[in-house]
Structure formats: structure tokens, C-alpha cells
Short mmCIF file of C-alpha atoms in Angstrom, two decimals:
data_model
loop_
_atom_site.label_atom_id
_atom_site.label_comp_id
_atom_site.label_asym_id
_atom_site.label_seq_id
_atom_site.Cartn_x
_atom_site.Cartn_y
_atom_site.Cartn_z
CA UNK A 1 -22.53 -16.26 -32.74
CA UNK A 2 -25.69 -18.34 -33.27
CA UNK A 3 -28.37 -18.04 -35.97
CA UNK A 4 -32.11 -18.38 -35.36
CA UNK A 5 -34.62 -20.08 -37.70
CA UNK A 6 -35.51 -16.74 -39.28
CA UNK A 7 -31.86 -16.17 -40.15
CA UNK A 8 -31.38 -13.44 -37.56
CA UNK A 9 -28.05 -13.53 -35.73
CA UNK A 10 -28.08 -13.73 -31.93
CA UNK A 11 -25.19 -13.14 -29.59
CA UNK A 12 -23.68 -15.86 -27.42
CA UNK A 13 -22.78 -15.32 -23.76
CA UNK A 14 -19.20 -14.22 -24.48
CA UNK A 15 -20.27 -11.96 -27.34
CA UNK A 16 -22.91 -10.42 -25.11
CA UNK A 17 -20.37 -9.90 -22.33
CA UNK A 18 -17.90 -8.30 -24.75
CA UNK A 19 -20.54 -6.01 -26.28
CA UNK A 20 -21.69 -4.80 -22.86
CA UNK A 21 -18.34 -4.76 -21.06
CA UNK A 22 -17.73 -2.04 -18.46
CA UNK A 23 -16.60 1.43 -19.48
CA UNK A 24 -13.82 3.15 -17.57
CA UNK A 25 -15.33 6.44 -16.33
CA UNK A 26 -13.56 9.78 -16.36
CA UNK A 27 -14.73 10.69 -12.85
CA UNK A 28 -14.30 8.63 -9.69
CA UNK A 29 -11.24 6.78 -10.94
CA UNK A 30 -8.07 6.33 -8.89
CA UNK A 31 -5.70 5.08 -11.60
CA UNK A 32 -7.26 4.03 -14.89
CA UNK A 33 -10.88 3.57 -13.80
CA UNK A 34 -10.99 -0.22 -14.09
CA UNK A 35 -12.41 -0.79 -10.61
CA UNK A 36 -14.75 2.18 -10.93
CA UNK A 37 -16.02 0.93 -14.31
CA UNK A 38 -16.71 -2.60 -13.05
CA UNK A 39 -18.47 -1.20 -9.97
CA UNK A 40 -20.64 1.19 -11.99
CA UNK A 41 -21.50 -1.46 -14.60
CA UNK A 42 -22.68 -4.09 -12.12
CA UNK A 43 -23.83 -1.92 -9.21
CA UNK A 44 -21.06 -2.82 -6.73
CA UNK A 45 -19.54 -0.64 -4.04
CA UNK A 46 -16.28 0.67 -5.61
CA UNK A 47 -14.45 0.21 -2.30
CA UNK A 48 -15.25 -3.51 -2.30
CA UNK A 49 -13.95 -3.84 -5.85
CA UNK A 50 -10.69 -2.09 -5.01
CA UNK A 51 -10.20 -4.24 -1.91
CA UNK A 52 -10.64 -7.35 -4.09
CA UNK A 53 -7.95 -6.07 -6.47
CA UNK A 54 -5.58 -5.59 -3.52
CA UNK A 55 -6.34 -9.02 -2.06
CA UNK A 56 -5.82 -10.86 -5.35
CA UNK A 57 -2.51 -9.01 -5.86
CA UNK A 58 -1.07 -11.00 -2.94
CA UNK A 59 -1.44 -14.19 -4.99
CA UNK A 60 1.48 -13.87 -7.41
CA UNK A 61 0.23 -10.53 -8.75
CA UNK A 62 -3.11 -11.80 -10.08
CA UNK A 63 -4.78 -8.48 -9.20
CA UNK A 64 -2.18 -6.51 -11.17
CA UNK A 65 -2.63 -8.79 -14.19
CA UNK A 66 -6.42 -8.35 -14.14
CA UNK A 67 -6.07 -4.58 -13.80
CA UNK A 68 -3.66 -4.33 -16.74
CA UNK A 69 -6.00 -6.43 -18.87
CA UNK A 70 -8.93 -4.21 -17.90
CA UNK A 71 -6.92 -1.11 -18.76
CA UNK A 72 -6.13 -2.48 -22.22
CA UNK A 73 -9.48 -4.11 -23.08
CA UNK A 74 -12.09 -1.81 -21.51
CA UNK A 75 -12.91 1.40 -23.42
CA UNK A 76 -12.75 4.72 -21.64
CA UNK A 77 -15.74 7.02 -21.30
CA UNK A 78 -16.20 8.90 -24.56
CA UNK A 79 -13.85 6.58 -26.49
CA UNK A 80 -14.86 4.64 -29.58
CA UNK A 81 -12.98 1.50 -28.57
CA UNK A 82 -10.48 0.09 -26.08
CA UNK A 83 -6.76 1.01 -26.12
CA UNK A 84 -5.75 -2.43 -27.42
CA UNK A 85 -8.27 -2.35 -30.28
CA UNK A 86 -7.30 1.22 -31.17
CA UNK A 87 -3.82 -0.03 -32.12
CA UNK A 88 -5.18 -2.26 -34.88
CA UNK A 89 -8.26 -0.31 -36.00
CA UNK A 90 -9.07 3.23 -37.05
CA UNK A 91 -11.25 3.86 -34.02
CA UNK A 92 -10.13 6.35 -31.40
CA UNK A 93 -9.06 5.84 -27.77
CA UNK A 94 -7.89 8.52 -25.33
CA UNK A 95 -5.09 6.18 -24.20
CA UNK A 96 -2.13 6.93 -26.45
CA UNK A 97 -0.39 4.31 -28.52
CA UNK A 98 2.87 4.65 -26.56
CA UNK A 99 1.16 4.05 -23.21
CA UNK A 100 -0.77 1.14 -24.68
CA UNK A 101 2.45 -0.49 -25.89
CA UNK A 102 4.07 0.06 -22.46
CA UNK A 103 1.08 -1.59 -20.77
CA UNK A 104 1.36 -4.50 -23.18
CA UNK A 105 5.04 -4.90 -22.33
CA UNK A 106 4.24 -4.85 -18.61
CA UNK A 107 1.85 -7.75 -19.18
CA UNK A 108 4.77 -10.06 -20.01
CA UNK A 109 6.61 -10.03 -16.64
CA UNK A 110 3.30 -9.84 -14.74
CA UNK A 111 1.96 -12.91 -16.52
CA UNK A 112 5.27 -14.68 -15.88
CA UNK A 113 4.95 -14.02 -12.13
CA UNK A 114 1.38 -15.37 -12.18
CA UNK A 115 2.53 -18.51 -14.00
CA UNK A 116 5.28 -19.02 -11.42
CA UNK A 117 2.62 -18.85 -8.73
CA UNK A 118 1.40 -22.29 -9.76
CA UNK A 119 -1.98 -23.77 -8.96
CA UNK A 120 -2.95 -21.15 -6.34
CA UNK A 121 -2.46 -18.23 -8.74
CA UNK A 122 -4.43 -19.97 -11.50
CA UNK A 123 -7.19 -20.83 -9.02
CA UNK A 124 -7.51 -17.19 -7.91
CA UNK A 125 -7.43 -16.03 -11.55
CA UNK A 126 -10.16 -18.52 -12.46
CA UNK A 127 -12.30 -17.51 -9.49
CA UNK A 128 -11.97 -13.85 -10.46
CA UNK A 129 -13.03 -14.58 -14.04
CA UNK A 130 -15.96 -16.73 -12.91
CA UNK A 131 -17.09 -14.03 -10.45
CA UNK A 132 -17.04 -11.38 -13.19
CA UNK A 133 -19.03 -13.61 -15.55
CA UNK A 134 -21.59 -14.47 -12.88
CA UNK A 135 -21.94 -10.79 -12.05
CA UNK A 136 -22.71 -10.11 -15.70
CA UNK A 137 -25.38 -12.81 -15.79
CA UNK A 138 -26.87 -11.86 -12.44
CA UNK A 139 -26.99 -8.10 -13.02
CA UNK A 140 -27.54 -8.01 -16.77
CA UNK A 141 -29.32 -11.15 -17.93
CA UNK A 142 -27.70 -13.97 -19.90
CA UNK A 143 -27.46 -13.47 -23.66
CA UNK A 144 -29.60 -10.35 -23.73
CA UNK A 145 -27.50 -8.83 -26.49
CA UNK A 146 -28.72 -5.32 -25.69
CA UNK A 147 -26.20 -2.60 -26.28
CA UNK A 148 -25.40 -0.58 -23.17
CA UNK A 149 -25.88 2.71 -24.98
CA UNK A 150 -28.14 3.68 -27.96
CA UNK A 151 -26.37 3.61 -31.32
CA UNK A 152 -26.47 6.95 -33.17
CA UNK A 153 -27.94 6.89 -36.73
CA UNK A 154 -25.55 6.52 -39.62
CA UNK A 155 -25.06 9.74 -41.62
CA UNK A 156 -26.97 9.61 -44.94
CA UNK A 157 -29.23 6.74 -43.87
CA UNK A 158 -32.97 7.14 -44.66
CA UNK A 159 -35.12 8.30 -41.77
CA UNK A 160 -37.54 5.71 -40.35
CA UNK A 161 -41.18 6.02 -41.49
CA UNK A 162 -43.34 8.19 -39.28
CA UNK A 163 -45.87 6.48 -37.06
CA UNK A 164 -49.58 6.68 -37.79
CA UNK A 165 -51.21 9.77 -36.35
CA UNK A 166 -48.09 11.88 -36.54
CA UNK A 167 -47.63 15.07 -38.51
CA UNK A 168 -45.56 13.30 -41.15
CA UNK A 169 -48.30 10.66 -41.58
CA UNK A 170 -50.60 13.09 -43.35
CA UNK A 171 -52.12 15.39 -40.76
CA UNK A 172 -52.97 18.85 -42.05
CA UNK A 173 -50.73 20.73 -39.69
CA UNK A 174 -49.75 24.36 -40.10
CA UNK A 175 -46.38 24.75 -41.75
CA UNK A 176 -45.54 27.94 -39.86
CA UNK A 177 -46.71 30.11 -37.01
CA UNK A 178 -48.20 32.61 -39.50
CA UNK A 179 -50.51 29.97 -41.06
CA UNK A 180 -52.00 29.00 -37.68
CA UNK A 181 -55.37 30.66 -36.87
CA UNK A 182 -55.25 33.32 -34.17
CA UNK A 183 -58.13 33.47 -31.67
CA UNK A 184 -58.68 36.47 -29.39
CA UNK A 185 -58.19 35.80 -25.70
CA UNK A 186 -61.47 35.25 -23.84
CA UNK A 187 -61.61 36.87 -20.39
CA UNK A 188 -62.47 34.55 -17.49
CA UNK A 189 -66.09 34.73 -16.19
CA UNK A 190 -66.69 36.82 -13.04
CA UNK A 191 -66.95 34.94 -9.73
CA UNK A 192 -70.46 34.27 -8.37
CA UNK A 193 -71.79 36.54 -5.62
CA UNK A 194 -70.71 35.79 -2.02
CA UNK A 195 -67.88 33.64 -3.34
CA UNK A 196 -64.98 32.91 -1.02
CA UNK A 197 -61.89 30.78 -1.58
CA UNK A 198 -62.12 27.27 -0.12
CA UNK A 199 -60.67 26.74 3.32
CA UNK A 200 -57.57 24.58 3.60
CA UNK A 201 -58.25 21.09 4.86
CA UNK A 202 -56.25 19.19 7.42
CA UNK A 203 -52.63 18.40 6.48
CA UNK A 204 -52.07 15.05 4.83
CA UNK A 205 -50.86 12.25 7.08
CA UNK A 206 -47.09 11.85 7.25
CA UNK A 207 -45.38 9.20 5.16
CA UNK A 208 -44.91 5.92 7.00
CA UNK A 209 -41.33 5.39 8.18
CA UNK A 210 -39.13 3.31 5.97
CA UNK A 211 -38.66 -0.23 7.19
CA UNK A 212 -35.23 -0.82 8.73
CA UNK A 213 -32.68 -2.03 6.24
CA UNK A 214 -32.02 -5.72 6.64
CA UNK A 215 -28.42 -6.38 7.55
CA UNK A 216 -26.65 -8.81 5.29
CA UNK A 217 -25.28 -11.90 7.09
CA UNK A 218 -22.26 -12.09 4.76
CA UNK A 219 -19.89 -10.32 7.19
CA UNK A 220 -20.85 -12.46 10.20
CA UNK A 221 -20.72 -15.72 8.24
CA UNK A 222 -17.35 -14.89 6.66
CA UNK A 223 -15.90 -13.89 10.04
CA UNK A 224 -17.05 -17.21 11.48
CA UNK A 225 -15.48 -19.14 8.61
CA UNK A 226 -12.21 -17.20 9.11
CA UNK A 227 -12.14 -18.21 12.78
CA UNK A 228 -12.81 -21.86 11.91
CA UNK A 229 -10.09 -21.91 9.24
CA UNK A 230 -7.56 -20.23 11.56
CA UNK A 231 -8.34 -22.69 14.37
CA UNK A 232 -8.01 -25.62 11.94
CA UNK A 233 -4.57 -24.45 10.76
CA UNK A 234 -3.36 -24.01 14.34
CA UNK A 235 -4.68 -27.47 15.23
CA UNK A 236 -2.95 -29.04 12.25
CA UNK A 237 0.30 -27.27 13.13
CA UNK A 238 0.19 -28.29 16.79
CA UNK A 239 -0.88 -31.90 16.48
CA UNK A 240 -0.01 -33.10 13.01
CA UNK A 241 3.14 -31.13 12.18
CA UNK A 242 1.52 -28.92 9.56
CA UNK A 243 4.19 -26.43 8.51
CA UNK A 244 3.34 -22.97 7.15
CA UNK A 245 4.84 -19.54 7.68
CA UNK A 246 2.81 -16.53 8.70
CA UNK A 247 2.48 -15.23 5.16
CA UNK A 248 0.93 -18.48 3.96
CA UNK A 249 -1.46 -18.72 6.90
CA UNK A 250 -2.69 -15.15 6.62
CA UNK A 251 -2.86 -15.62 2.85
CA UNK A 252 -5.34 -18.46 3.32
CA UNK A 253 -7.44 -16.20 5.54
CA UNK A 254 -7.34 -13.49 2.86
CA UNK A 255 -8.71 -16.00 0.36
CA UNK A 256 -11.66 -16.68 2.66
CA UNK A 257 -12.27 -12.95 3.10
CA UNK A 258 -11.99 -12.42 -0.66
CA UNK A 259 -14.67 -15.05 -1.28
CA UNK A 260 -16.84 -13.26 1.27
CA UNK A 261 -16.34 -9.96 -0.59
CA UNK A 262 -17.33 -11.60 -3.89
CA UNK A 263 -20.49 -13.05 -2.33
CA UNK A 264 -21.19 -9.64 -0.78
CA UNK A 265 -20.94 -8.05 -4.23
CA UNK A 266 -23.83 -10.27 -5.38
CA UNK A 267 -26.11 -9.72 -2.38
CA UNK A 268 -25.11 -6.06 -1.80
CA UNK A 269 -23.53 -6.73 1.59
CA UNK A 270 -20.23 -7.54 3.24
CA UNK A 271 -19.00 -3.97 3.60
CA UNK A 272 -18.04 -4.71 7.20
CA UNK A 273 -15.42 -7.15 5.92
CA UNK A 274 -13.27 -4.17 4.95
CA UNK A 275 -12.48 -3.60 8.63
CA UNK A 276 -11.23 -7.19 8.73
CA UNK A 277 -9.39 -7.23 5.40
CA UNK A 278 -7.27 -4.10 5.90
CA UNK A 279 -5.48 -5.19 9.11
CA UNK A 280 -5.06 -8.70 7.69
CA UNK A 281 -3.33 -7.22 4.64
CA UNK A 282 -1.00 -5.22 6.89
CA UNK A 283 -0.17 -8.30 8.96
CA UNK A 284 0.43 -10.33 5.79
CA UNK A 285 2.78 -7.64 4.46
CA UNK A 286 4.71 -7.56 7.72
CA UNK A 287 4.90 -11.34 7.85
CA UNK A 288 6.08 -11.47 4.25
CA UNK A 289 8.83 -8.93 4.89
CA UNK A 290 9.92 -10.85 7.97
CA UNK A 291 9.98 -14.16 6.12
CA UNK A 292 11.99 -12.63 3.27
CA UNK A 293 14.54 -11.23 5.73
CA UNK A 294 14.77 -14.51 7.61
CA UNK A 295 15.47 -16.44 4.42
CA UNK A 296 17.77 -13.97 2.69
CA UNK A 297 18.85 -11.38 5.29
CA UNK A 298 21.48 -11.33 8.01
CA UNK A 299 21.84 -14.34 10.35
CA UNK A 300 23.53 -13.53 13.65
CA UNK A 301 24.38 -16.13 16.29
CA UNK A 302 25.31 -14.80 19.74
CA UNK A 303 26.50 -17.03 22.57
CA UNK A 304 28.15 -16.80 25.98
CA UNK A 305 29.94 -19.50 27.98
CA UNK A 306 30.21 -17.57 31.25
CA UNK A 307 28.64 -14.65 33.06
CA UNK A 308 31.55 -12.42 32.07
CA UNK A 309 30.88 -12.95 28.36
CA UNK A 310 27.27 -11.85 28.56
CA UNK A 311 26.65 -8.42 27.03
CA UNK A 312 24.08 -6.07 28.61
CA UNK A 313 22.38 -5.56 25.22
CA UNK A 314 22.25 -7.19 21.79
CA UNK A 315 20.94 -5.25 18.78
CA UNK A 316 20.25 -6.03 15.11
CA UNK A 317 18.61 -3.83 12.47
CA UNK A 318 17.20 -6.57 10.25
CA UNK A 319 17.57 -10.33 9.99
CA UNK A 320 17.46 -13.40 12.18
CA UNK A 321 19.24 -13.46 15.55
CA UNK A 322 19.91 -16.32 17.99
CA UNK A 323 21.24 -15.91 21.52
CA UNK A 324 22.49 -19.03 23.37
CA UNK A 325 22.84 -18.59 27.14
CA UNK A 326 22.58 -22.26 28.17
CA UNK A 327 26.14 -22.31 29.60
CA UNK A 328 25.72 -19.16 31.70
CA UNK A 329 25.49 -19.47 35.50
CA UNK A 330 24.60 -16.43 37.59
CA UNK A 331 26.05 -16.44 41.14
CA UNK A 332 23.55 -16.79 43.97
CA UNK A 333 21.99 -13.54 45.09
CA UNK A 334 22.87 -11.72 41.83
CA UNK A 335 20.67 -10.59 38.92
CA UNK A 336 21.85 -10.29 35.34
CA UNK A 337 19.84 -7.89 33.12
CA UNK A 338 19.96 -8.60 29.38
CA UNK A 339 18.26 -6.72 26.53
CA UNK A 340 17.78 -8.02 22.98
CA UNK A 341 16.31 -5.79 20.26
CA UNK A 342 15.73 -6.42 16.55
CA UNK A 343 13.93 -3.90 14.34
CA UNK A 344 12.75 -6.27 11.60
CA UNK A 345 13.26 -10.01 11.71
CA UNK A 346 13.20 -12.87 14.21
CA UNK A 347 14.77 -13.52 17.62
CA UNK A 348 15.39 -16.85 19.34
CA UNK A 349 16.84 -16.88 22.88
CA UNK A 350 17.74 -20.05 24.79
CA UNK A 351 18.09 -19.71 28.58
CA UNK A 352 19.76 -22.14 31.04
CA UNK A 353 17.38 -24.46 32.89
CA UNK A 354 19.26 -24.15 36.21
CA UNK A 355 18.96 -20.34 36.48
CA UNK A 356 15.72 -18.61 37.42
CA UNK A 357 14.42 -16.21 34.76
CA UNK A 358 12.00 -13.32 34.39
CA UNK A 359 11.26 -12.66 30.71
CA UNK A 360 9.41 -9.91 28.86
CA UNK A 361 8.75 -10.51 25.14
CA UNK A 362 7.22 -7.94 22.78
CA UNK A 363 6.56 -7.79 19.03
CA UNK A 364 5.03 -4.77 17.33
CA UNK A 365 3.70 -6.95 14.51
CA UNK A 366 4.15 -10.70 14.79
CA UNK A 367 3.89 -13.78 16.97
CA UNK A 368 5.44 -14.27 20.41
CA UNK A 369 6.34 -17.56 22.13
CA UNK A 370 7.79 -16.77 25.53
CA UNK A 371 8.52 -19.79 27.78
CA UNK A 372 5.59 -21.70 26.24
CA UNK A 373 3.23 -18.71 26.51
CA UNK A 374 2.10 -17.91 22.97
CA UNK A 375 0.24 -14.89 21.64
CA UNK A 376 -0.14 -13.15 18.30
CA UNK A 377 -1.59 -9.79 17.43
CA UNK A 378 -0.93 -6.13 16.88
CA UNK A 379 1.10 -5.69 19.11
CA UNK A 380 1.99 -8.88 21.03
CA UNK A 381 3.39 -8.84 24.57
CA UNK A 382 4.07 -11.69 27.02
CA UNK A 383 5.70 -11.71 30.46
CA UNK A 384 6.73 -15.04 31.97
CA UNK A 385 8.95 -16.45 34.68
CA UNK A 386 10.68 -19.76 35.38
CA UNK A 387 12.20 -21.10 38.64
CA UNK A 388 15.82 -22.17 39.01
CA UNK A 389 18.12 -23.99 41.39
CA UNK A 390 18.74 -22.20 44.71
CA UNK A 391 22.53 -22.03 44.29
CA UNK A 392 22.18 -19.70 41.29
CA UNK A 393 20.90 -16.16 40.82
CA UNK A 394 18.43 -14.79 38.28
CA UNK A 395 18.36 -13.60 34.67
CA UNK A 396 16.05 -10.72 33.74
CA UNK A 397 15.57 -10.76 29.96
CA UNK A 398 13.85 -8.13 27.81
CA UNK A 399 13.30 -9.07 24.16
CA UNK A 400 11.70 -6.69 21.65
CA UNK A 401 11.10 -6.96 17.90
CA UNK A 402 9.57 -4.19 15.83
CA UNK A 403 8.19 -6.44 13.08
CA UNK A 404 8.70 -10.17 13.36
CA UNK A 405 8.59 -13.13 15.72
CA UNK A 406 10.01 -13.68 19.21
CA UNK A 407 10.77 -17.06 20.79
CA UNK A 408 12.34 -17.68 24.20
CA UNK A 409 12.82 -21.18 25.64
CA UNK A 410 15.08 -23.09 28.02
CA UNK A 411 17.55 -25.76 27.04
#
């Protein structure tokens, strides 16, 4: 807190932010009202704020940590103070002491997860704090020190002096209705002869139409940046050996979208990004589950050394499966149908180079690389074929994964 030349105390930026922090409303909340309070305080679309909480949660739980801190440090509507301050002061908070202690305990493992996230988690946490501070300065004015609500007078304090010209300033006003003079009602004068009410004039001109609302360019610019970043990562992976799993790649795209949402909160735009963020979150979740199963789930290796050892179908509920058919030779004029299905995970099939093949690859949520034909999406499907030597027959392969990646090659 600073002091002016007249000795009057002024609030610094942090003191001003703390004094005018958001209030968690009773209505419009989904959990504790943290997102709704921030949105109402700074004039942001609540849906954008909630999307930002979800996006930042993907980075080592940063969103959960911020929400818990907001729950503990932001007062509720009608409360005298925040839940955390109510534990150490005599002021009242609607959040009970037991719940407040539980929330404080939950902060410990959540903060530990954020710390384990390393530089990326701290970067996202710092960006979130900077965005909140900039919102306060942009929407409220830096160091204004004005309280968000008027302070009620203290009981027993002297009333302020009445302004000049008021009743309390010395005007001889009646002290009761009885003391006021009573005047008889005067009837209105009669209308002049030949009087007629005025005729109505023409209707007023209609209001000019409102100018069309200018569309914010935040959505288009962010979408363009997302495409550029995605193309750059694919280029680095293809030419320079850049290695990243699907969760990491989609996570980078979520960071770009999150920055676009923050910018949109300042310029009151970017709502269209929600249509881009939601499917990206779903893809990131699916990719994360697949990666976790591939690294810690079941690993199944199937192989066949002759046509008689080949099974008509191979199935796996969850995990990573490999099928090696490089030693299989199909007699000329014959066709061998093979089906491979995995619900959640990854499939890698290696076909013989001497045998012709017709392959159908499908993934409900994930990437597909089928005989060097690559595609990714929701869902992904590729059909491809490869020639073989005339003395051998043909393999017809159908590979399907519910959530995960598919790769078929020849070796």
C-alpha cells in the first residue's frame, strides 16, 4: 500500500485486485460459481470461461488448481468473506469449515501434479494468472481502488451533515401533515367555444435499423494459426524426425485455441472457437487413453509361418496388437480373408511383399496409415491395394479399431 503526499493511503495493483475480486454468484453456477463469478465480474461469456478451465485442466491439472483456489479465495454472494478467510476470522461464509478444510487438502495433491508437469504446467499457470490480471486492468482500470459494492454505515456512527438547501439545513418545513396548509381544489376553467381536440399528426418515422454487428476476426485468425502449427508439426515429424504422440500434438493445438479464447475474452469475440475446441478435447482424450493403454496395457504379438496357421479373425479388447504375416504364401488362384479388430488401442499388421493384398483400415477415433495412405479424423477410413507375384494368390485384410491407431505395411 502506498501513501500520497497528503498522508492518504492508496491501494496498489494487487490490493486493488484483491479488494475488487469476483464474487461467486448463487445463480448461474455449475459447481461453485468460480467461472460464473469471473465472467460476471469482467463481462465475459461464461461458456468461454468454462471452456478455458477445461482446456487448462489438460496441462497437469492447472485448471483444477485454479478452480480450487477460486473456490477458497473468492467470497460467495451474500457472504462477508471467502471460505479460506472465514477459517481465521470471525466473518461469515456460507461454505462450511469442513468443506473448506477438504478443499484445502485437495490442493496438496493437485499442486503436486502441477509441479510434476514441469515447465509447460507452470507456463500455462502463469499465462492464466497474467490473463486474469490483464482482464482486471482492461475492464476495471488499474489501481482505481473503488469498492465493488457500497459499504453500509457503521452502527452508532454520526450521520453526515445535510447539504445546503435541504430540510435539515434550516428550511422551515412542516413537521407533520397536520401543520401543512390546506388549499381548496380549484376547478379547471371551461373550454373556449367551438373547441375541438387537436387532430393526430402523422406517425413518427421509424427508428433507423441497427448497424450489423461487426464479426470478430479472432476465430478465423486462431483457426489459421492452428492449421499452420499442425502443418509445421507434421513437417517436422516427416522430414526431421520430430517425435510426438497424438496427445502431445493435440495438446499443442489446444494451447493455441486457449490463447485465442483468452484474446476473444478481451475483444468480446471468439465464440466460434468453441466448435473447434470441443472436438479437439474429445480427440485429445481418446489419444491419451490410447497412449496410456499402449504404454501400460496388453501387448499381443500374433504371427503365422504358413497359410494353415492364419486365423480368420484376431480380436483384442484393449492394448497394442501386432500381426506378422510376412512368411505367409497364398496359393495361386486362392484368396485368404483376414479380420483384425481392437476396441481400444493400436494395431500393426505386416503383409508379405510377394502376395497381392486388398486392405481396408478403419479407426473410429485416431490415425490410419494403410499401405502408405495416411488419414486422420473422426472417423478415419482408408482402402488400399498392392500387387503381388503371379504365382501367389491374394490376401483380403480388414482392420478396425474403435479408438486408436491403425498401421498396415509390407515387409
